[in-house]
Short mmCIF file of C-alpha atoms and ligand atoms in Angstrom, two decimals:
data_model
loop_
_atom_site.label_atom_id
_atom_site.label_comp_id
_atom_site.label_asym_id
_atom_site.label_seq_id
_atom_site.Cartn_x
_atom_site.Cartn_y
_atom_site.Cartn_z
CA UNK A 1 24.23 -61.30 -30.31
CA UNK A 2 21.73 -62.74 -28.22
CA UNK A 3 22.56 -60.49 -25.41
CA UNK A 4 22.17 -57.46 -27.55
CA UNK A 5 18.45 -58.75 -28.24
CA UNK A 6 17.51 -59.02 -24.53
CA UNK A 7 19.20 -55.73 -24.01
CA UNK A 8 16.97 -54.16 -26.59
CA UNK A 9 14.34 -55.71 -25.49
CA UNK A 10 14.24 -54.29 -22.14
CA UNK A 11 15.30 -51.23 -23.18
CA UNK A 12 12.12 -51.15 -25.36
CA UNK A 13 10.04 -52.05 -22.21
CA UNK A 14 11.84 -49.57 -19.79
CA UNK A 15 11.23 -46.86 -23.15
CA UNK A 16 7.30 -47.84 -23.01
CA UNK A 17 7.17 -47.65 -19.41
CA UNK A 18 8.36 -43.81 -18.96
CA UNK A 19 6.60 -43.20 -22.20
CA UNK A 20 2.94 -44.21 -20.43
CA UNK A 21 4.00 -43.27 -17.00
CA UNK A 22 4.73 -39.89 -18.34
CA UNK A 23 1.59 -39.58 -20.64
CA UNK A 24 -0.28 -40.10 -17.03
CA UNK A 25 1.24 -37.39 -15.83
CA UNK A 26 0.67 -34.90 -17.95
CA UNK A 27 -3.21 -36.38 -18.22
CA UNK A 28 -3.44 -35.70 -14.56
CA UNK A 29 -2.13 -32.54 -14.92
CA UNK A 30 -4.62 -31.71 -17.43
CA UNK A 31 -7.37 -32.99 -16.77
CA UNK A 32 -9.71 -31.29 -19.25
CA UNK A 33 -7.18 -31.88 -22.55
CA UNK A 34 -7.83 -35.85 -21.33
CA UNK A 35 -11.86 -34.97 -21.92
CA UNK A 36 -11.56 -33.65 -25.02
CA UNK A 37 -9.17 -35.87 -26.92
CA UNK A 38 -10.32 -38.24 -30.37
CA UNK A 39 -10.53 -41.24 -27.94
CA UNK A 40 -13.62 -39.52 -26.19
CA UNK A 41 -16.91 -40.25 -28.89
CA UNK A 42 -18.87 -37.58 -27.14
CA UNK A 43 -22.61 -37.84 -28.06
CA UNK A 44 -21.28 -41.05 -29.80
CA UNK A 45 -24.19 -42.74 -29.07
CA UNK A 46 -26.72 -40.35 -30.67
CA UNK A 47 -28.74 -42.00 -33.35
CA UNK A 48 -31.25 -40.00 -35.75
CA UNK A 49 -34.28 -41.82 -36.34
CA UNK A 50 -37.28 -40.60 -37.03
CA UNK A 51 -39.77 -43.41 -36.13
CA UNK A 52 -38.06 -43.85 -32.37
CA UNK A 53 -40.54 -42.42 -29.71
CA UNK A 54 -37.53 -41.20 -27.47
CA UNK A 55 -33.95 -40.50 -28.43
CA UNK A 56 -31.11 -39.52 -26.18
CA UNK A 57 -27.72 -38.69 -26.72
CA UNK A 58 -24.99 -38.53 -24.14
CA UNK A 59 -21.38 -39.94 -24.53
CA UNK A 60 -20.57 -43.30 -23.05
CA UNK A 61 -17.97 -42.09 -20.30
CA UNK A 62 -17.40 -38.80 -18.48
CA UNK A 63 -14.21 -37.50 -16.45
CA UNK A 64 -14.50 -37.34 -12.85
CA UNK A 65 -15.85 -33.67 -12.24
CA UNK A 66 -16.56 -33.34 -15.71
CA UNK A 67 -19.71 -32.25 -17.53
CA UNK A 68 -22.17 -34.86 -19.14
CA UNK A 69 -23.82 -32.68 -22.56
CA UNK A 70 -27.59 -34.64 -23.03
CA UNK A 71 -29.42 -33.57 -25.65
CA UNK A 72 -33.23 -35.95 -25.53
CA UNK A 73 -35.65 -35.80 -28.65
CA UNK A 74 -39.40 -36.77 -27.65
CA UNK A 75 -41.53 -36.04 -30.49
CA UNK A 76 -45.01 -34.56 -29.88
CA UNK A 77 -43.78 -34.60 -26.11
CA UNK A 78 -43.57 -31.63 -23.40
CA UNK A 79 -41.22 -33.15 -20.81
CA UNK A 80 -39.02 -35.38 -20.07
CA UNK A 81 -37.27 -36.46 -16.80
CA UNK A 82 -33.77 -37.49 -16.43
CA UNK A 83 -32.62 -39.35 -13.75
CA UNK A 84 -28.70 -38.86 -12.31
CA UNK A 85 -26.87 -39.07 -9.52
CA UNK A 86 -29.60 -40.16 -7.14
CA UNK A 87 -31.45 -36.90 -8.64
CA UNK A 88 -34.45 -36.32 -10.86
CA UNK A 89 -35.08 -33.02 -13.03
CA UNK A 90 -37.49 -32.24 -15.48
CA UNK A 91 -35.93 -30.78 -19.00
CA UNK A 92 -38.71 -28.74 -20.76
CA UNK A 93 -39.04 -29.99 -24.28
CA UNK A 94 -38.83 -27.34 -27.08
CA UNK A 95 -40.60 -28.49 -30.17
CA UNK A 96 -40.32 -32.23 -28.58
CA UNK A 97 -36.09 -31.37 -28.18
CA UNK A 98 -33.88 -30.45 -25.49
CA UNK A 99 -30.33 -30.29 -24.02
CA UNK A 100 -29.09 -29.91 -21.10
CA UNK A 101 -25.59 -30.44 -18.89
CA UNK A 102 -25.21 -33.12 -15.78
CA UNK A 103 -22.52 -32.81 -13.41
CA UNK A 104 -20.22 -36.08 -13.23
CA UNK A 105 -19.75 -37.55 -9.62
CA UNK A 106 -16.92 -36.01 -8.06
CA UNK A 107 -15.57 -39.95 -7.36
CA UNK A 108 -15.58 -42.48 -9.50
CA UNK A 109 -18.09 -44.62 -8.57
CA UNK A 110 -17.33 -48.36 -7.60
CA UNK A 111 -18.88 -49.77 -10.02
CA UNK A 112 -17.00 -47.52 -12.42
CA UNK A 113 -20.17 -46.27 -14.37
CA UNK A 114 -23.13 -44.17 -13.61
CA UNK A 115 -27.24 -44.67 -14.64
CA UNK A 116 -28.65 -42.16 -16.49
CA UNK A 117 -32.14 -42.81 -16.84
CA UNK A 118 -34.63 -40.67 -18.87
CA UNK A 119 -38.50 -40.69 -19.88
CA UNK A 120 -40.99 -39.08 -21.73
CA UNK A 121 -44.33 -40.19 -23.05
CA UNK A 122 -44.30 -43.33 -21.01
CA UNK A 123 -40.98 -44.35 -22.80
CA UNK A 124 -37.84 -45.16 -20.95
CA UNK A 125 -34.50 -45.30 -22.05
CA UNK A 126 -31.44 -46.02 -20.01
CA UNK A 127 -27.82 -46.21 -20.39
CA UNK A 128 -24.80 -46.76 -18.29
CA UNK A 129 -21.90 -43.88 -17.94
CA UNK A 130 -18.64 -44.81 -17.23
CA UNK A 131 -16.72 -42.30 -14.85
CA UNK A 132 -13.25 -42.44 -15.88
CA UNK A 133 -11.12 -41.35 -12.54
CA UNK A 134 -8.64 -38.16 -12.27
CA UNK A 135 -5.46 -37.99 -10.89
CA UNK A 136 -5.87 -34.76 -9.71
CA UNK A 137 -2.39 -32.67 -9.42
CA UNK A 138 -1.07 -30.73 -6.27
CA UNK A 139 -0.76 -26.87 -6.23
CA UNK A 140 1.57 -25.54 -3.67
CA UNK A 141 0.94 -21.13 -3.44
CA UNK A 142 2.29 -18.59 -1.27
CA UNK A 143 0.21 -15.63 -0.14
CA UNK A 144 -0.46 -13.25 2.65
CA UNK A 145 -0.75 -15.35 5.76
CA UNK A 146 -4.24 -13.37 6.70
CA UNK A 147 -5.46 -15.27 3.75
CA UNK A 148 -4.26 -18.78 4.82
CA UNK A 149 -5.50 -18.25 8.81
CA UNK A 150 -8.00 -15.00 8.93
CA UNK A 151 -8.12 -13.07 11.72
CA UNK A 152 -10.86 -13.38 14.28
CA UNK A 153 -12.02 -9.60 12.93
CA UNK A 154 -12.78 -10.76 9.44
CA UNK A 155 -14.38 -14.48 10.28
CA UNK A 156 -17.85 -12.89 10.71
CA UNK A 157 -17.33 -11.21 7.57
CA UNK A 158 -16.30 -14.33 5.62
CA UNK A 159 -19.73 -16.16 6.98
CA UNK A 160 -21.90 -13.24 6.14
CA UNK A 161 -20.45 -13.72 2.66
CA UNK A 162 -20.90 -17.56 2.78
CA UNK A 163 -25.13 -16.67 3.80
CA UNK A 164 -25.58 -14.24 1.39
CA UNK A 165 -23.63 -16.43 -1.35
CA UNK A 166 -25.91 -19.54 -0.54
CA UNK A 167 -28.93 -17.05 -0.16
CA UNK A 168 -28.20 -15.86 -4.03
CA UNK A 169 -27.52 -19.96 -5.06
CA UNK A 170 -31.21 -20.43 -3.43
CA UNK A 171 -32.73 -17.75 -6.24
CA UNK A 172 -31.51 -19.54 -9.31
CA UNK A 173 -33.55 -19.93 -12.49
CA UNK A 174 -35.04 -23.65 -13.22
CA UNK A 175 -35.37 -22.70 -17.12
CA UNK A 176 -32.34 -22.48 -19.50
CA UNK A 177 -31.21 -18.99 -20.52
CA UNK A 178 -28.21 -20.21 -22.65
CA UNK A 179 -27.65 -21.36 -26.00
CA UNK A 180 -25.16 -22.73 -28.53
CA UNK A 181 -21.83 -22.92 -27.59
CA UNK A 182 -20.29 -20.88 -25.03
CA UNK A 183 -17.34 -17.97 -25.12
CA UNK A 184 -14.09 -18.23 -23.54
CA UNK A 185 -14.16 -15.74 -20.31
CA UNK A 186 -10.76 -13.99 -21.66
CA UNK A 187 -10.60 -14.00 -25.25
CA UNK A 188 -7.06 -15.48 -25.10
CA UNK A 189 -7.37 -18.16 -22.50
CA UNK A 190 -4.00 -19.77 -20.80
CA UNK A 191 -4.99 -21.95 -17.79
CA UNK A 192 -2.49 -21.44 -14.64
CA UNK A 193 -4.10 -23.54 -12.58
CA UNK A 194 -6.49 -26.65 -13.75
CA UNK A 195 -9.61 -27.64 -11.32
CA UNK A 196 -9.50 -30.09 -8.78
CA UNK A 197 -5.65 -29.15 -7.58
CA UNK A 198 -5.17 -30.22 -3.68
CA UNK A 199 -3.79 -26.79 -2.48
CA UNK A 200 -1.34 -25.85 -0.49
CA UNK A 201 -1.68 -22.62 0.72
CA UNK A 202 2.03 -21.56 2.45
CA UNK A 203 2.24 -25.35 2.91
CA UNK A 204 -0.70 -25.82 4.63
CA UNK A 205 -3.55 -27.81 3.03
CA UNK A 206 -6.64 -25.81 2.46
CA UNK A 207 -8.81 -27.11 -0.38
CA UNK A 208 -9.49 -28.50 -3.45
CA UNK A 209 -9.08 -26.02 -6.28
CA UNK A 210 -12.79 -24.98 -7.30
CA UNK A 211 -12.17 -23.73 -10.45
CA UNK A 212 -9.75 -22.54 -13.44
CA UNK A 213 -6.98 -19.89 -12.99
CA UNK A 214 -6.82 -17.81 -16.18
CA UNK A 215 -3.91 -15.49 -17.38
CA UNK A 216 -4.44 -12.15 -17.95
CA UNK A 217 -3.29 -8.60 -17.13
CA UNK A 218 -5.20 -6.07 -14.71
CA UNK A 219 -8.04 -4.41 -16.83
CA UNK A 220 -8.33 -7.42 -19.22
CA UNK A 221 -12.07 -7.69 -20.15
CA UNK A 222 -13.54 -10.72 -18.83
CA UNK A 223 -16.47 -11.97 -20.77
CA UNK A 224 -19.72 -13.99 -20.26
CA UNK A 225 -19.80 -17.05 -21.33
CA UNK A 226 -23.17 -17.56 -22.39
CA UNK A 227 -26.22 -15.56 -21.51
CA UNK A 228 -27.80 -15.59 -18.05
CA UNK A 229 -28.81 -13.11 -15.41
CA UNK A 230 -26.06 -11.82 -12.85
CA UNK A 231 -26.86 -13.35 -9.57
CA UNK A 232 -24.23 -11.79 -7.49
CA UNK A 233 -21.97 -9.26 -7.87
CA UNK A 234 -19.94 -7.59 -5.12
CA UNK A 235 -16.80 -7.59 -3.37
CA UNK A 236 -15.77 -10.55 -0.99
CA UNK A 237 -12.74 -11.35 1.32
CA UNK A 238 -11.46 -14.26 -0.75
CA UNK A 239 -12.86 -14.13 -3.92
CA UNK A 240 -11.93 -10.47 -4.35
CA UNK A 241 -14.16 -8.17 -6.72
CA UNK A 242 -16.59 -11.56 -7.59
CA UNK A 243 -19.32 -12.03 -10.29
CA UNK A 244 -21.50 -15.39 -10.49
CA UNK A 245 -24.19 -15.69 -13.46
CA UNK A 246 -27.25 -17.89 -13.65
CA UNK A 247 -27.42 -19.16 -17.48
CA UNK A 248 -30.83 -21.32 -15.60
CA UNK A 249 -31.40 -24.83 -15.97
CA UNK A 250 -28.57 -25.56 -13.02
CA UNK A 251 -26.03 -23.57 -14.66
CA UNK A 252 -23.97 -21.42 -13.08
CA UNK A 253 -20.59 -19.60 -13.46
CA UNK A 254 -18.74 -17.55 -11.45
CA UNK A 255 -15.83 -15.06 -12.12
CA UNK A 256 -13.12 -13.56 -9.42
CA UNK A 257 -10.55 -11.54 -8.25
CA UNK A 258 -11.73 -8.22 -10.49
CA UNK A 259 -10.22 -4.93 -10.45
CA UNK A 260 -14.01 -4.08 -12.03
CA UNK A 261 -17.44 -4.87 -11.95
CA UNK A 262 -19.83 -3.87 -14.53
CA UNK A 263 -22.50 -5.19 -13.93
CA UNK A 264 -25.13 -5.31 -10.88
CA UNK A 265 -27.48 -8.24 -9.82
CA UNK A 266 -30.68 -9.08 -11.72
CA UNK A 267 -28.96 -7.57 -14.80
CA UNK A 268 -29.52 -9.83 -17.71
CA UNK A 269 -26.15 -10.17 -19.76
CA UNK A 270 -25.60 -11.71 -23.04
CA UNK A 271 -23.12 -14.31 -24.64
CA UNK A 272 -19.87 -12.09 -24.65
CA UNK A 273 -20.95 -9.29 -22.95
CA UNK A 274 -17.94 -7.97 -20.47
CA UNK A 275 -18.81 -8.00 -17.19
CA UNK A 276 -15.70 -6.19 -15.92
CA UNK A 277 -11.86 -6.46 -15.64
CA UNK A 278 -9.17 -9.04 -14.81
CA UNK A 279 -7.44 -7.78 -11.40
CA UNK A 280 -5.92 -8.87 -8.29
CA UNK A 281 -8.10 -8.00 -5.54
CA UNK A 282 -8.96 -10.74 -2.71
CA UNK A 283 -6.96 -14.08 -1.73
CA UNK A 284 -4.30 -14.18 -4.98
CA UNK A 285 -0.70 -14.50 -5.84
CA UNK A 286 -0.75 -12.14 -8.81
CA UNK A 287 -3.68 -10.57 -11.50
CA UNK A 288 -5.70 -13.39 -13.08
CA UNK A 289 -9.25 -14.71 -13.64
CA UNK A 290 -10.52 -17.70 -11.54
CA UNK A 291 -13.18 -19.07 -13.48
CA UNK A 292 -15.46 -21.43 -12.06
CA UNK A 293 -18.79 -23.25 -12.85
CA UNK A 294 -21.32 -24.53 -10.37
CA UNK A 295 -23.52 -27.45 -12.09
CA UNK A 296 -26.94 -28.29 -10.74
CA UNK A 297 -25.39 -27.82 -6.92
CA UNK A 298 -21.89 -29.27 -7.48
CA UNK A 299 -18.57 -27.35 -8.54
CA UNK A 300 -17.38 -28.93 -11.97
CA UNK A 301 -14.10 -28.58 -14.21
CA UNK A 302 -14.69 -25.13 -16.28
CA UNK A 303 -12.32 -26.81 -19.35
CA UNK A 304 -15.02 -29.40 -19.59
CA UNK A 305 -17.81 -26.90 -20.02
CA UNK A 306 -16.50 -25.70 -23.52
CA UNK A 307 -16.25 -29.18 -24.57
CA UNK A 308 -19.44 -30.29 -23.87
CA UNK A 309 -21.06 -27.38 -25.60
CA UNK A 310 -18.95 -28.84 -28.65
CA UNK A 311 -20.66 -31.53 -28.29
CA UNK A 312 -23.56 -30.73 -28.00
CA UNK A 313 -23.11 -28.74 -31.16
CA UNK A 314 -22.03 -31.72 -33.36
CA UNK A 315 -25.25 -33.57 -33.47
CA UNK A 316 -28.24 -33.01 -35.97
CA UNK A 317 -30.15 -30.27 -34.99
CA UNK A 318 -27.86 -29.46 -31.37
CA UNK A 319 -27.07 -25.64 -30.81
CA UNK A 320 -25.34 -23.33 -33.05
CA UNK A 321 -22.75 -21.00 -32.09
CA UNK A 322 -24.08 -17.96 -30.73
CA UNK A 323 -22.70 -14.15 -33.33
CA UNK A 324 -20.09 -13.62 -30.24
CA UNK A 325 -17.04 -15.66 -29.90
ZN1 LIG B 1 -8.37 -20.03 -8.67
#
């Protein structure tokens, strides 16, 4: 009898053990489910009152590569200045309010949490972030080998792209052009491929996936997100037919591998608006959309982007969803 105790005992611990083990996994492999799950108060630390010279809301931890939604009210104030990542920026207050988007450090730092500082009016209010570390997953693809080791003819091509990409990065707008929550790039988004995947490319190791692979048939409309300008649209050996879009403020999002382009830089584009066609064209395995988002300098995971917009949306007075979804 006793026996049959222990036995169940340690059967309940070996249960528990695959149980968590295997609820890692599947966290690592989705990263951006992890960020958006009840556990995570986002804003949760937003108070409303009325009498306080500065309030900020941000939520207390952030996933590696994630997005950090701040939304500061300064009454009767202009400015403010946040402080992050070693990096200052000034958010222009609307009617004493704004919001704006951080990137999270790519590592977690050693500490395990991350200063955000802001001011306004002389006021100063600061709060630790913890960074809550990734296991990122590995991605193992096959393509054409000219993708995995160009040939000599097409290297000057590739760096002419890399100038003229930085070149465009250079021109961004300081002021936000978005608002309220953003729309999903395909309207019915399956993720292939999460951000951050070590890749593989015909079993050689080439980088760290940039961005989110999205389902979808050639000559599926893909969709802004949120309103911006078109920064860059044109055809490039890796990214394929390639769109990026300044939405200002440090935002910036970038769609590949169209079969279409429909739109031209300097274009201003709304929430919604198709700017051309899921295809194949450039370094791929198959049709799809890579979506990715560049934050204030730094690539960031695109599935975090849609939750932070949620929460920026849940707090008194934060954005409201845009007609378009
Ligand atoms: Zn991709």
């Amino acid at each position: 009898m006793r026996r049959t105790g222990v036995l169940a005992v340690w059967l309940g611990i070996v249960w528990l053990c695959v149980v968590v083990a295997g609820s890692e996994v599947f966290a690592a492999a989705r990263p951006a489910d992890r960020a958006g799950d009840p556990q995570t108060p986002v804003l949760g630390a937003w108070s409303v009152s009325g009498s306080r010279p500065l309030q900020v809301g941000a939520p207390s931890s952030v996933d590696e590569s994630g997005i950090l939604p701040v939304r500061v009210v300064a009454p009767g104030q202009a400015r403010a200045t946040v402080r992050w990542l070693g990096k200052t920026c000034v958010l222009k207050l609307d009617g004493g309010q704004a919001e704006t988007f951080l990137p999270a450090p790519a590592k977690r730092p050693k500490s395990g949490s991350q200063a955000l500082v802001v001011q306004a009016g002389g006021v100063e209010v600061r709060r630790a972030v913890a960074v809550r570390a990734v296991r990122w997953p590995v991605q193992k693809l096959k393509v054409a080998p000219k993708y995995v080791n160009p040939p000599q003819s097409v290297s000057r091509r590739i760096a002419a792209e890399r100038k003229r990409t930085a070149e465009a990065l250079s021109r961004a707008w300081s002021e936000r052009l978005w608002k309220g929550a953003f729309v999903q790039p395909l309207k019915r988004m399956t993720t292939t491929n999460v951000f951050g995947g070590k890749r593989f490319f015909n079993g050689e190791l080439r980088s760290r996936h940039q961005g989110l692979d999205l389902r979808g048939a050639t000559g599926t409309p893909v969709r802004a997100v949120a309103s911006g300008r078109v920064l860059l649209a044109e055809e490039q050996y890796y990214s394929g037919n390639m769109i990026y879009v300044d939405h200002g403020d440090g935002l910036l999002t970038l769609y590949c591998h169209l079969s279409r382009i429909d739109v031209r830089p300097g274009e201003r584009v709304q929430a919604g608006q198709t700017l051309g066609l899921v295809g194949a064209t450039g370094r791929v395995t198959g049709p799809h959309l890579h979506f990715g988002v560049r934050l204030r300098g730094q690539m960031v995971n695109p599935a975090a982007l849609f939750v932070a917009s949620k929460a920026l949306q849940s707090v008194p007075g934060g954005s409201r969803r845009p007609a378009v979804r």
